[in-house]
Amino acid sequence: MARYCLKRLALLVPTLFGVIFVVFLILALIPGDPGRIQLGLSATKEAVDAFNLQWGLDRPFFARFFSFLGGVVSRFDFGRSYRTNAPVLNEIVARLPITAGIAFYSVLTVLVLGVPLGILSAMRRATFIDTSVTVYAMFLSAIPIFWFALLLLYVFSLALGMLPTHGVESWRGYILPIAAMSIPSSSGFIRLTRVTMLDVVYQEYIKTARAKGARESSVIWKHAFKNAMLPIINGAGLMFSGLLGGTVIIETIFTIPGVGRLLVTAIQQRDMPVVMGCTIFLAMIFMLIVLLIDIIYATIDPRIRARFTS
Amino acid sequence: MSKRGRIPNLAFKPKNADDIERALHDALVTPIERFAKRLEERVERFEDRIRVWEGKEDPPADEPERTPSDADGAPSVDQPLPIPSKLSIPDHHSNHPNRVGGEPVPTFILAPPSKGDTPLVGAWTGADAHITPPPPAERLKELWRSFSANKPAVVGLCIVALMFAVAAAAPLLTPFDMAIKQNVRAKFEPPSAAHWLGTDYVGRDVMARVLHGARVSLTMGFLPALCSIAAGMLLGSAAAYFGNWADNIIMRLCDIFHCIPGVLLSLAFVAALGPGLNNMLIAITISSIPSSTRFVRAVILNIVDKEYIEAARACGSSPARVILRHVLPNAIGPLILQTVSYIAGMIMTGAGLSFLGLGLQPPNPEWGYMLAEYQKYLRNAPYLMLAPGIAILIAVLAFNLMGDGLRDALDPKLRR
């Protein structure tokens, strides 16, 4: 097991370098002079040159890349913001708990909303319940989260006045963003759970469990669901990627000071170090979560573990 | 010196232009020439073997003689197989209990030889050696029959067709002026005969904006989806076909891109290129190429493993023929499905990016951007945001329904 973890960790390093390089390359492709873009058309040639010199933008691409990479590797330094001159890392870390909280609770809510409905739909296959759950999932999957967020905002904050319209000063502020993200996303889980459960329930061991007289609840949860769990856990990891993207929009709508909003503001202000820092940081979090999922996978499934321990 | 190619000489210091030219020739042209030569040799060897099989030529003397073993009666190479016009199973097989009425039934069937394949002696044991596959028109009819049995899918198709019609005819239905001309005196008007969905905060007709927005949204779905699948086909099939280092390089690159969540990648591209419709289209396309490459590669690898490809190769079909006649026709179903699901996803992503103000620039109408504009008037005029939101919902829903129907029609095994 330890060997498996080590192997996966070692594989992470080149990928991480690749990610940093790709993001750096994309953001270095900006057409035009970075100083000119920052300072605007009215700035003098001298001011632009001074800006480029100050931020080291006059150096060749690889020189900039390696000094950035060196900073990230040795000091975990993602550079400084053009606008505030504050280290990008501090800005991200200050906002991270909010974004991480929203993403984490959204994943939990999605699982709670999606998995039971998927199981129900699979167990009552080709009945009215199955059809209505499928139709419900179909509609949910087509709802844009930003539109859904606006609807929730109108109904619960403006019309009913039950929840705050913006900010996360109290726990009540988290309810709408999490609901707006997780309810449309749960459709994917309803379908995934339904399909994997349908794969499992026709297996011989389910027949065996029923034949030996196990209770239906025990058949569903202990025999069927336990085997259907792997794709669901995998799906949860992948969904995290979607939710990290979703937080960008949700945080903008609810004016939540999270990493996503930082990123959008930075893009609008063309503050490249912040854009770069946020993208790389979020990608790193995503990579770590995928790694975690794979390790959980190996812990749960003896077949995968056996491949690495033998 | 490795077998696959030379390690680049890092201490290379060119003295003049000739040096550089020679080095470039060594690095780029020589491997290709070598590869072409190997390929030629292989084809020649293959052709020789076919000639031997057909009995037109004696086997080359340097090939080790195979002694005919009498035990199993296998034909030797020197005695070419007789080529019967119609192959049948020996009579005693009809005594087998599985045979009904003594009629010989083919025990195993390889792909029916299509026109142009060299018939392979002994492989095709069908009772009737020429079962011709149904013509394309027939197959399309069959596809339509199973697609149209799925009512929701037909509804989806109709909505998609309707949306295209509306998008195409938008300038005829309402002038573009109505969608962008401001008329502050007529702002926040409720729905009426003149303005079916009312007017917005500067007096623009909401209906006109939604209709004209359909053009942008459909473009945002279609163009990137098609481009991304096309690029994916190129890269994915290269990875699957060439294998080895090409596969390695392409797939490692995809892995790297895969680690960056899609929306973030699009955002990074928009950040680099600047906001605007074209830049957003580029961003959405590029950020989905890695996943489409993976998809195409998986589809092609899956097909290449199948017996009918082996059969086509054994029949002596050229690689180009195998790809064009056997691999692509079988890959087309999954590719169409993926394109349709991409379209739905990209309409959503595009609307999301526009919502953040990174897509189409005002005053042009676009559903996502309309929502962002009307968000400010949520308190006073909440009905404004209904129309663009429902438009996105219907568009995505229609493509999803259509995709589900297509999947069932193309691959009945997946149906649940």
PDB file of C-alpha atoms in Angstrom, chain B residues 58-246:
ATOM      1  CA  ASP B  58       6.995 -20.897 -56.027  1.00  0.00           C
ATOM      2  CA  PRO B  59       8.092 -20.087 -52.508  1.00  0.00           C
ATOM      3  CA  PRO B  60      11.512 -18.425 -52.330  1.00  0.00           C
ATOM      4  CA  ALA B  61      14.274 -20.954 -51.947  1.00  0.00           C
ATOM      5  CA  ASP B  62      15.797 -19.352 -48.858  1.00  0.00           C
ATOM      6  CA  GLU B  63      12.627 -19.827 -46.851  1.00  0.00           C
ATOM      7  CA  PRO B  64      12.870 -22.922 -44.644  1.00  0.00           C
ATOM      8  CA  GLU B  65      10.918 -25.747 -46.195  1.00  0.00           C
ATOM      9  CA  ARG B  66       7.948 -26.788 -44.212  1.00  0.00           C
ATOM     10  CA  THR B  67       7.407 -30.490 -44.239  1.00  0.00           C
ATOM     11  CA  PRO B  68       3.845 -31.455 -44.822  1.00  0.00           C
ATOM     12  CA  SER B  69       2.603 -33.333 -41.813  1.00  0.00           C
ATOM     13  CA  ASP B  70       0.406 -36.176 -42.799  1.00  0.00           C
ATOM     14  CA  ALA B  71      -1.142 -36.493 -39.396  1.00  0.00           C
ATOM     15  CA  ASP B  72      -3.508 -33.564 -39.688  1.00  0.00           C
ATOM     16  CA  GLY B  73      -3.435 -33.311 -43.412  1.00  0.00           C
ATOM     17  CA  ALA B  74      -2.471 -29.630 -43.417  1.00  0.00           C
ATOM     18  CA  PRO B  75      -1.682 -28.447 -46.917  1.00  0.00           C
ATOM     19  CA  SER B  76       1.957 -27.672 -47.507  1.00  0.00           C
ATOM     20  CA  VAL B  77       3.139 -24.482 -49.051  1.00  0.00           C
ATOM     21  CA  ASP B  78       4.250 -26.232 -52.227  1.00  0.00           C
ATOM     22  CA  GLN B  79       0.808 -27.558 -52.884  1.00  0.00           C
ATOM     23  CA  PRO B  80      -1.333 -24.472 -53.241  1.00  0.00           C
ATOM     24  CA  LEU B  81      -4.839 -24.803 -51.928  1.00  0.00           C
ATOM     25  CA  PRO B  82      -7.449 -25.335 -54.551  1.00  0.00           C
ATOM     26  CA  ILE B  83      -9.704 -22.315 -54.727  1.00  0.00           C
ATOM     27  CA  PRO B  84     -13.273 -23.496 -54.708  1.00  0.00           C
ATOM     28  CA  SER B  85     -15.858 -21.103 -56.097  1.00  0.00           C
ATOM     29  CA  LYS B  86     -18.104 -21.799 -53.140  1.00  0.00           C
ATOM     30  CA  LEU B  87     -16.823 -23.079 -49.836  1.00  0.00           C
ATOM     31  CA  SER B  88     -18.865 -25.503 -47.852  1.00  0.00           C
ATOM     32  CA  ILE B  89     -18.505 -27.447 -44.689  1.00  0.00           C
ATOM     33  CA  PRO B  90     -17.709 -31.137 -45.151  1.00  0.00           C
ATOM     34  CA  ASP B  91     -20.760 -33.366 -45.157  1.00  0.00           C
ATOM     35  CA  HIS B  92     -20.172 -35.187 -41.905  1.00  0.00           C
ATOM     36  CA  HIS B  93     -20.662 -31.929 -40.002  1.00  0.00           C
ATOM     37  CA  SER B  94     -24.326 -31.936 -40.859  1.00  0.00           C
ATOM     38  CA  ASN B  95     -24.765 -34.933 -38.569  1.00  0.00           C
ATOM     39  CA  HIS B  96     -23.970 -32.725 -35.629  1.00  0.00           C
ATOM     40  CA  PRO B  97     -26.964 -32.369 -33.292  1.00  0.00           C
ATOM     41  CA  ASN B  98     -26.834 -28.550 -33.606  1.00  0.00           C
ATOM     42  CA  ARG B  99     -27.525 -28.681 -37.303  1.00  0.00           C
ATOM     43  CA  VAL B 100     -31.160 -28.412 -38.173  1.00  0.00           C
ATOM     44  CA  GLY B 101     -32.305 -30.364 -41.164  1.00  0.00           C
ATOM     45  CA  GLY B 102     -28.774 -31.244 -42.143  1.00  0.00           C
ATOM     46  CA  GLU B 103     -28.238 -27.737 -43.530  1.00  0.00           C
ATOM     47  CA  PRO B 104     -24.623 -26.644 -43.025  1.00  0.00           C
ATOM     48  CA  VAL B 105     -24.503 -23.490 -40.937  1.00  0.00           C
ATOM     49  CA  PRO B 106     -21.377 -21.344 -40.886  1.00  0.00           C
ATOM     50  CA  THR B 107     -19.426 -22.074 -37.736  1.00  0.00           C
ATOM     51  CA  PHE B 108     -17.452 -18.862 -37.702  1.00  0.00           C
ATOM     52  CA  ILE B 109     -17.742 -15.808 -39.824  1.00  0.00           C
ATOM     53  CA  LEU B 110     -15.130 -13.197 -40.498  1.00  0.00           C
ATOM     54  CA  ALA B 111     -16.010  -9.866 -41.985  1.00  0.00           C
ATOM     55  CA  PRO B 112     -17.733 -10.372 -45.318  1.00  0.00           C
ATOM     56  CA  PRO B 113     -15.249  -9.499 -48.040  1.00  0.00           C
ATOM     57  CA  SER B 114     -16.123  -6.139 -49.468  1.00  0.00           C
ATOM     58  CA  LYS B 115     -15.230  -5.188 -53.001  1.00  0.00           C
ATOM     59  CA  GLY B 116     -11.495  -4.719 -53.363  1.00  0.00           C
ATOM     60  CA  ASP B 117     -10.344  -6.981 -50.550  1.00  0.00           C
ATOM     61  CA  THR B 118      -8.269  -9.897 -51.778  1.00  0.00           C
ATOM     62  CA  PRO B 119     -10.318 -12.960 -50.899  1.00  0.00           C
ATOM     63  CA  LEU B 120      -8.459 -15.062 -48.379  1.00  0.00           C
ATOM     64  CA  VAL B 121      -8.596 -18.708 -49.119  1.00  0.00           C
ATOM     65  CA  GLY B 122      -9.902 -20.922 -46.388  1.00  0.00           C
ATOM     66  CA  ALA B 123     -10.949 -18.189 -43.998  1.00  0.00           C
ATOM     67  CA  TRP B 124     -14.445 -17.557 -45.192  1.00  0.00           C
ATOM     68  CA  THR B 125     -16.561 -20.529 -44.389  1.00  0.00           C
ATOM     69  CA  GLY B 126     -20.009 -19.035 -44.654  1.00  0.00           C
ATOM     70  CA  ALA B 127     -22.567 -21.203 -46.317  1.00  0.00           C
ATOM     71  CA  ASP B 128     -22.962 -18.410 -48.788  1.00  0.00           C
ATOM     72  CA  ALA B 129     -19.622 -16.726 -49.142  1.00  0.00           C
ATOM     73  CA  HIS B 130     -21.042 -13.425 -50.324  1.00  0.00           C
ATOM     74  CA  ILE B 131     -23.378 -11.874 -47.816  1.00  0.00           C
ATOM     75  CA  THR B 132     -23.298  -8.283 -48.945  1.00  0.00           C
ATOM     76  CA  PRO B 133     -23.763  -5.701 -46.198  1.00  0.00           C
ATOM     77  CA  PRO B 134     -26.868  -3.553 -46.629  1.00  0.00           C
ATOM     78  CA  PRO B 135     -26.277  -0.409 -48.687  1.00  0.00           C
ATOM     79  CA  PRO B 136     -25.784   2.856 -46.731  1.00  0.00           C
ATOM     80  CA  ALA B 137     -29.279   4.115 -47.559  1.00  0.00           C
ATOM     81  CA  GLU B 138     -30.764   0.969 -46.059  1.00  0.00           C
ATOM     82  CA  ARG B 139     -28.639   1.302 -42.936  1.00  0.00           C
ATOM     83  CA  LEU B 140     -29.685   4.945 -42.503  1.00  0.00           C
ATOM     84  CA  LYS B 141     -33.322   3.911 -42.829  1.00  0.00           C
ATOM     85  CA  GLU B 142     -32.803   1.265 -40.151  1.00  0.00           C
ATOM     86  CA  LEU B 143     -31.126   3.842 -37.906  1.00  0.00           C
ATOM     87  CA  TRP B 144     -33.996   6.253 -38.391  1.00  0.00           C
ATOM     88  CA  ARG B 145     -36.511   3.516 -37.638  1.00  0.00           C
ATOM     89  CA  SER B 146     -34.937   2.769 -34.263  1.00  0.00           C
ATOM     90  CA  PHE B 147     -34.324   6.467 -33.534  1.00  0.00           C
ATOM     91  CA  SER B 148     -37.901   7.492 -34.289  1.00  0.00           C
ATOM     92  CA  ALA B 149     -39.243   4.816 -31.951  1.00  0.00           C
ATOM     93  CA  ASN B 150     -37.771   6.916 -29.131  1.00  0.00           C
ATOM     94  CA  LYS B 151     -40.324   9.707 -28.698  1.00  0.00           C
ATOM     95  CA  PRO B 152     -38.255  12.049 -26.456  1.00  0.00           C
ATOM     96  CA  ALA B 153     -35.390  11.835 -28.925  1.00  0.00           C
ATOM     97  CA  VAL B 154     -37.667  12.884 -31.777  1.00  0.00           C
ATOM     98  CA  VAL B 155     -38.894  15.808 -29.684  1.00  0.00           C
ATOM     99  CA  GLY B 156     -35.253  16.756 -29.069  1.00  0.00           C
ATOM    100  CA  LEU B 157     -34.478  16.552 -32.764  1.00  0.00           C
ATOM    101  CA  CYS B 158     -37.505  18.723 -33.591  1.00  0.00           C
ATOM    102  CA  ILE B 159     -36.449  21.348 -31.050  1.00  0.00           C
ATOM    103  CA  VAL B 160     -32.908  21.357 -32.416  1.00  0.00           C
ATOM    104  CA  ALA B 161     -34.250  21.751 -35.966  1.00  0.00           C
ATOM    105  CA  LEU B 162     -36.572  24.518 -34.813  1.00  0.00           C
ATOM    106  CA  MET B 163     -33.709  26.317 -33.083  1.00  0.00           C
ATOM    107  CA  PHE B 164     -31.655  26.182 -36.261  1.00  0.00           C
ATOM    108  CA  ALA B 165     -34.588  27.515 -38.246  1.00  0.00           C
ATOM    109  CA  VAL B 166     -35.122  30.330 -35.752  1.00  0.00           C
ATOM    110  CA  ALA B 167     -31.429  31.174 -35.665  1.00  0.00           C
ATOM    111  CA  ALA B 168     -31.260  31.222 -39.435  1.00  0.00           C
ATOM    112  CA  ALA B 169     -34.427  33.265 -39.811  1.00  0.00           C
ATOM    113  CA  ALA B 170     -33.840  35.596 -36.846  1.00  0.00           C
ATOM    114  CA  PRO B 171     -33.229  38.693 -39.009  1.00  0.00           C
ATOM    115  CA  LEU B 172     -36.468  37.980 -40.866  1.00  0.00           C
ATOM    116  CA  LEU B 173     -38.502  37.496 -37.704  1.00  0.00           C
ATOM    117  CA  THR B 174     -37.257  40.597 -35.914  1.00  0.00           C
ATOM    118  CA  PRO B 175     -34.781  43.149 -37.185  1.00  0.00           C
ATOM    119  CA  PHE B 176     -31.401  43.069 -35.447  1.00  0.00           C
ATOM    120  CA  ASP B 177     -32.000  46.730 -34.557  1.00  0.00           C
ATOM    121  CA  MET B 178     -34.740  45.756 -32.128  1.00  0.00           C
ATOM    122  CA  ALA B 179     -32.268  43.619 -30.242  1.00  0.00           C
ATOM    123  CA  ILE B 180     -29.678  46.356 -29.753  1.00  0.00           C
ATOM    124  CA  LYS B 181     -31.410  49.717 -30.212  1.00  0.00           C
ATOM    125  CA  GLN B 182     -31.905  51.457 -26.911  1.00  0.00           C
ATOM    126  CA  ASN B 183     -35.114  53.278 -26.178  1.00  0.00           C
ATOM    127  CA  VAL B 184     -35.005  54.514 -22.619  1.00  0.00           C
ATOM    128  CA  ARG B 185     -38.595  55.733 -22.706  1.00  0.00           C
ATOM    129  CA  ALA B 186     -39.883  52.195 -23.232  1.00  0.00           C
ATOM    130  CA  LYS B 187     -37.829  50.434 -20.566  1.00  0.00           C
ATOM    131  CA  PHE B 188     -39.202  47.643 -18.336  1.00  0.00           C
ATOM    132  CA  GLU B 189     -42.364  47.341 -20.404  1.00  0.00           C
ATOM    133  CA  PRO B 190     -44.464  44.272 -19.600  1.00  0.00           C
ATOM    134  CA  PRO B 191     -45.123  41.764 -22.369  1.00  0.00           C
ATOM    135  CA  SER B 192     -47.422  43.131 -25.068  1.00  0.00           C
ATOM    136  CA  ALA B 193     -48.313  42.499 -28.701  1.00  0.00           C
ATOM    137  CA  ALA B 194     -45.400  44.644 -29.844  1.00  0.00           C
ATOM    138  CA  HIS B 195     -42.906  43.173 -27.360  1.00  0.00           C
ATOM    139  CA  TRP B 196     -43.834  39.555 -26.666  1.00  0.00           C
ATOM    140  CA  LEU B 197     -41.468  39.219 -23.740  1.00  0.00           C
ATOM    141  CA  GLY B 198     -41.436  42.881 -22.736  1.00  0.00           C
ATOM    142  CA  THR B 199     -38.483  45.218 -22.875  1.00  0.00           C
ATOM    143  CA  ASP B 200     -35.340  45.337 -20.765  1.00  0.00           C
ATOM    144  CA  TYR B 201     -33.627  48.050 -18.738  1.00  0.00           C
ATOM    145  CA  VAL B 202     -32.782  50.183 -21.741  1.00  0.00           C
ATOM    146  CA  GLY B 203     -35.901  49.426 -23.728  1.00  0.00           C
ATOM    147  CA  ARG B 204     -34.552  46.652 -25.962  1.00  0.00           C
ATOM    148  CA  ASP B 205     -36.976  43.968 -27.038  1.00  0.00           C
ATOM    149  CA  VAL B 206     -36.222  40.813 -24.991  1.00  0.00           C
ATOM    150  CA  MET B 207     -37.779  38.491 -27.577  1.00  0.00           C
ATOM    151  CA  ALA B 208     -35.548  39.904 -30.321  1.00  0.00           C
ATOM    152  CA  ARG B 209     -32.518  39.508 -28.081  1.00  0.00           C
ATOM    153  CA  VAL B 210     -33.347  35.885 -27.287  1.00  0.00           C
ATOM    154  CA  LEU B 211     -33.926  35.058 -30.959  1.00  0.00           C
ATOM    155  CA  HIS B 212     -30.721  36.704 -32.114  1.00  0.00           C
ATOM    156  CA  GLY B 213     -28.912  35.176 -29.142  1.00  0.00           C
ATOM    157  CA  ALA B 214     -29.778  31.739 -30.523  1.00  0.00           C
ATOM    158  CA  ARG B 215     -27.365  32.363 -33.393  1.00  0.00           C
ATOM    159  CA  VAL B 216     -24.461  33.003 -31.050  1.00  0.00           C
ATOM    160  CA  SER B 217     -25.322  30.162 -28.695  1.00  0.00           C
ATOM    161  CA  LEU B 218     -25.675  27.589 -31.458  1.00  0.00           C
ATOM    162  CA  THR B 219     -22.379  28.731 -32.955  1.00  0.00           C
ATOM    163  CA  MET B 220     -20.828  28.458 -29.515  1.00  0.00           C
ATOM    164  CA  GLY B 221     -22.041  24.881 -29.266  1.00  0.00           C
ATOM    165  CA  PHE B 222     -21.370  23.660 -32.786  1.00  0.00           C
ATOM    166  CA  LEU B 223     -18.172  25.228 -33.926  1.00  0.00           C
ATOM    167  CA  PRO B 224     -15.979  24.265 -30.947  1.00  0.00           C
ATOM    168  CA  ALA B 225     -17.530  20.795 -30.777  1.00  0.00           C
ATOM    169  CA  LEU B 226     -16.783  20.065 -34.436  1.00  0.00           C
ATOM    170  CA  CYS B 227     -13.304  21.585 -34.318  1.00  0.00           C
ATOM    171  CA  SER B 228     -12.458  19.763 -31.115  1.00  0.00           C
ATOM    172  CA  ILE B 229     -13.612  16.397 -32.459  1.00  0.00           C
ATOM    173  CA  ALA B 230     -11.731  16.996 -35.708  1.00  0.00           C
ATOM    174  CA  ALA B 231      -8.530  17.792 -33.821  1.00  0.00           C
ATOM    175  CA  GLY B 232      -9.207  14.868 -31.511  1.00  0.00           C
ATOM    176  CA  MET B 233      -9.563  12.555 -34.502  1.00  0.00           C
ATOM    177  CA  LEU B 234      -6.257  13.709 -35.883  1.00  0.00           C
ATOM    178  CA  LEU B 235      -4.325  13.414 -32.627  1.00  0.00           C
ATOM    179  CA  GLY B 236      -6.210  10.449 -31.207  1.00  0.00           C
ATOM    180  CA  SER B 237      -5.909   8.336 -34.334  1.00  0.00           C
ATOM    181  CA  ALA B 238      -2.230   9.275 -34.657  1.00  0.00           C
ATOM    182  CA  ALA B 239      -1.703   8.141 -31.066  1.00  0.00           C
ATOM    183  CA  ALA B 240      -3.639   4.931 -31.592  1.00  0.00           C
ATOM    184  CA  TYR B 241      -2.172   4.124 -34.980  1.00  0.00           C
ATOM    185  CA  PHE B 242       1.505   4.942 -34.550  1.00  0.00           C
ATOM    186  CA  GLY B 243       1.692   3.799 -30.939  1.00  0.00           C
ATOM    187  CA  ASN B 244       5.080   3.938 -29.224  1.00  0.00           C
ATOM    188  CA  TRP B 245       6.531   7.392 -28.783  1.00  0.00           C
ATOM    189  CA  ALA B 246       3.776   9.253 -30.661  1.00  0.00           C
TER     190      ALA B 246
END
